[in-house]
């Protein structure tokens, strides 16, 4: 990973107006000590990918930018006490004088982004589609693999246990209560994401990342089985 990628990313964010800059500073503070796959760079990658998709889909960039930057600040796993109210996101926007109709649109996008077993939502707006796709793209491919094992480690999950079978038919309650292995998480969630992309731009990127994950799993299995 070259430093220049992040430099380009930071400077492209800084070129935008004050509000985006403030939101960036805000999420850097909120996610400063996260090692579960939700660090600030996750949000920044989602921001960048969501903007790329939004430009191709002619979505409202301002809504997409704010929603992408704020999509995880009230996440149910990271901040359960504010998940319902979206207090962090709302307070940030209110204190920065964002119009109420923009706040409402951003909160709708954030509400519709998250994946929860077979009860995930198809977003009701194109802006929601862009942010959901960008968030899901960050869960697959090389970075997706790294995030999954980092999440698994931080939640005391086994990397792999052939005795524990993946469960691909979980509803929302079962999904959150599920204690499984990180390799199972690929079958329970990550390998399903390619076909859940909303936009054509995201489908193209997802295809390549999905193929890479499948190769990784084959290689993993070969090594596990004691390849000679
Ligand atoms: P986000 O909110 O960014 O969509 P999640 O909160 O669902 O993502 O998960 C954050 C990261 O942790 C993702 O890369 C996801 O694949 C990974 N992750 C979530 N649950 C598990 C799990 N049970 N095992 C391994 N990785 C997981
Ligand atoms: Ni996210």
XYZ file of C-alpha atoms and ligand atoms in Angstrom:
256
model
C 0.000 0.000 0.000
C 1.608 3.275 -1.040
C 1.335 6.415 1.041
C 0.250 8.341 -2.017
C -3.175 6.634 -2.126
C -4.063 8.071 1.270
C -2.498 11.417 0.424
C -4.642 11.667 -2.687
C -7.689 10.619 -0.670
C -7.067 13.187 2.075
C -6.428 15.999 -0.342
C -9.505 15.165 -2.428
C -11.566 15.340 0.756
C -9.927 18.573 1.873
C -10.684 20.215 -1.458
C -14.361 19.937 -0.656
C -16.058 22.411 1.582
C -15.782 22.936 5.273
C -18.590 20.607 6.235
C -16.990 17.574 4.623
C -13.686 18.520 6.217
C -15.366 18.780 9.629
C -17.139 15.446 9.146
C -13.782 13.889 8.291
C -12.200 15.256 11.466
C -15.223 14.048 13.441
C -15.016 10.460 12.226
C -11.237 10.363 12.746
C -11.893 11.185 16.399
C -14.808 8.753 16.815
C -12.991 5.791 15.282
C -9.537 6.556 16.691
C -9.381 3.368 18.771
C -11.265 0.881 16.658
C -9.544 -2.368 15.733
C -12.641 -4.314 14.697
C -12.560 -3.396 11.011
C -14.333 -0.084 11.515
C -11.435 2.319 11.750
C -11.589 5.776 10.173
C -9.958 4.494 6.995
C -12.955 2.189 6.448
C -15.200 5.237 6.461
C -12.820 7.141 4.188
C -12.713 4.274 1.673
C -16.513 4.062 1.742
C -16.640 7.815 1.168
C -14.324 7.615 -1.829
C -16.061 4.603 -3.408
C -19.535 6.042 -2.762
C -18.566 9.281 -4.514
C -17.183 7.320 -7.493
C -20.434 5.346 -7.764
C -22.593 8.443 -7.184
C -20.913 10.278 -10.040
C -21.757 7.415 -12.414
C -25.307 7.145 -11.089
C -25.963 10.912 -11.058
C -26.961 10.778 -7.397
C -27.058 13.811 -5.091
C -23.396 14.108 -4.115
C -23.952 16.136 -0.950
C -26.289 13.497 0.538
C -23.959 10.675 -0.502
C -20.890 12.400 0.958
C -22.490 13.111 4.325
C -24.150 9.719 4.592
C -20.942 7.885 3.663
C -18.902 9.810 6.236
C -21.507 9.357 8.982
C -22.762 5.859 8.119
C -21.066 4.050 11.015
C -21.071 6.680 13.796
C -24.278 5.206 15.279
C -23.640 1.609 14.224
C -25.505 -0.928 16.353
C -22.300 -2.755 17.289
C -20.184 0.333 17.951
C -22.748 2.645 19.531
C -25.883 0.637 20.459
C -27.249 3.433 22.665
C -27.504 5.866 19.730
C -28.397 3.385 16.980
C -32.137 4.059 17.066
C -31.952 7.849 17.317
C -28.822 8.325 15.152
C -27.879 10.900 17.728
C -24.227 11.270 16.710
C -25.029 11.870 13.048
C -27.993 14.161 13.778
C -26.084 16.202 16.358
C -23.107 16.597 14.060
C -25.304 17.877 11.231
C -27.449 20.097 13.457
C -24.451 21.743 15.062
C -23.113 22.435 11.586
C -26.409 23.996 10.442
C -27.319 21.373 7.854
C -30.886 21.849 6.552
C -33.488 19.593 8.149
C -34.489 18.041 4.802
C -30.852 17.118 4.113
C -30.565 15.660 7.632
C -33.678 13.568 7.007
C -32.366 12.301 3.681
C -28.965 11.416 5.177
C -30.540 9.565 8.116
C -32.741 7.546 5.744
C -29.650 6.493 3.802
C -27.776 5.507 6.989
C -30.781 3.545 8.275
C -30.973 1.520 5.102
C -27.273 0.759 4.734
C -26.660 -2.024 7.225
C -26.576 -5.741 6.532
C -28.417 -7.982 9.003
C -28.756 -11.566 7.790
C -31.542 -12.052 5.248
C -33.392 -8.962 6.486
C -31.167 -6.338 4.867
C -32.969 -3.571 3.084
C -32.899 -2.545 -0.530
C -32.383 1.224 -0.244
C -35.318 3.416 -1.235
C -33.118 6.096 -2.850
C -30.268 6.136 -5.346
C -28.110 7.866 -2.716
C -28.762 4.958 -0.345
C -27.885 2.495 -3.106
C -24.503 4.214 -3.629
C -23.559 4.214 0.054
C -24.785 0.662 0.701
C -22.826 -0.610 -2.305
C -19.678 1.251 -1.213
C -19.959 -0.127 2.332
C -20.441 -3.657 1.008
C -17.552 -3.328 -1.440
C -15.277 -2.586 1.504
C -16.287 -5.924 3.061
C -15.090 -7.979 0.070
C -11.834 -8.433 -1.841
C -8.400 -8.162 -0.248
C -9.483 -5.523 2.226
C -12.621 -7.496 3.021
C -10.491 -10.545 3.862
C -8.229 -8.455 6.106
C -11.183 -6.813 7.854
C -12.912 -10.142 8.455
C -9.901 -11.685 10.199
C -9.284 -8.525 12.146
C -12.937 -8.467 13.282
C -12.748 -12.182 14.158
C -9.598 -11.667 16.241
C -11.045 -8.718 18.097
C -14.205 -10.744 18.897
C -12.354 -13.874 20.043
C -13.589 -15.933 17.143
C -11.769 -18.947 15.746
C -10.212 -18.383 12.338
C -11.653 -21.688 11.131
C -13.196 -24.817 12.626
C -14.423 -27.465 10.190
C -16.758 -28.809 12.930
C -18.797 -25.583 12.858
C -20.993 -25.483 9.749
C -21.934 -22.144 8.133
C -25.568 -21.039 8.532
C -26.723 -19.142 5.458
C -30.398 -18.834 6.453
C -30.216 -16.487 9.449
C -32.736 -13.773 10.221
C -31.649 -10.526 11.885
C -31.809 -11.812 15.488
C -29.951 -15.019 14.648
C -27.368 -13.081 12.623
C -26.419 -10.861 15.554
C -26.458 -13.737 18.082
C -24.466 -16.051 15.839
C -21.126 -17.318 17.141
C -19.259 -18.832 14.279
C -15.807 -18.715 12.689
C -14.296 -16.123 10.421
C -14.096 -18.520 7.471
C -17.818 -19.225 7.932
C -18.468 -15.495 7.747
C -17.397 -15.646 4.087
C -20.169 -18.173 3.353
C -22.728 -16.511 5.630
C -22.214 -13.005 4.299
C -19.227 -12.020 2.193
C -19.786 -14.348 -0.784
C -23.435 -13.225 -0.993
C -22.620 -9.537 -1.360
C -21.699 -9.565 -5.058
C -25.274 -10.432 -6.047
C -26.724 -7.850 -3.670
C -25.069 -4.829 -5.290
C -27.582 -2.213 -6.401
C -25.641 -0.251 -8.997
C -23.879 -1.334 -12.195
C -20.688 0.466 -11.168
C -20.553 -1.543 -7.930
C -21.416 -4.829 -9.666
C -18.337 -4.486 -11.870
C -16.008 -3.888 -8.919
C -17.706 -6.631 -6.864
C -17.094 -9.270 -9.554
C -13.331 -8.879 -9.350
C -13.265 -8.748 -5.551
C -15.536 -11.791 -5.252
C -13.290 -13.829 -7.536
C -10.274 -12.893 -5.410
C -12.028 -14.048 -2.204
C -12.999 -17.375 -3.767
C -9.375 -17.959 -4.809
C -8.282 -17.104 -1.280
C -10.722 -19.636 0.231
C -9.555 -22.378 -2.144
C -5.936 -21.674 -1.278
C -6.788 -21.586 2.447
C -8.472 -24.990 2.202
C -5.566 -26.478 0.275
C -3.091 -25.340 2.903
C -5.415 -26.456 5.725
C -5.650 -29.927 4.184
C -1.863 -30.183 4.065
C -1.082 -29.639 0.415
C 2.055 -31.433 -0.723
P -20.203 -2.423 8.066
O -20.977 -1.866 9.218
O -18.998 -1.625 7.719
O -21.031 -2.767 6.909
P -20.042 -4.779 9.647
O -20.263 -4.035 10.889
O -21.085 -5.735 9.234
O -19.679 -3.817 8.452
O -18.668 -5.493 9.735
C -17.436 -4.812 9.771
C -16.365 -5.702 9.202
O -16.234 -6.837 10.047
C -16.716 -6.235 7.806
O -15.556 -6.308 7.009
C -17.285 -7.590 8.087
O -17.101 -8.520 7.046
C -16.511 -7.997 9.314
N -17.337 -8.880 10.128
C -18.580 -8.649 10.597
N -19.052 -9.731 11.257
C -18.075 -10.645 11.193
C -17.922 -11.966 11.668
N -18.878 -12.558 12.346
N -16.765 -12.619 11.409
C -15.766 -12.029 10.713
N -15.850 -10.791 10.228
C -16.975 -10.100 10.466
Ni -19.309 0.560 7.298
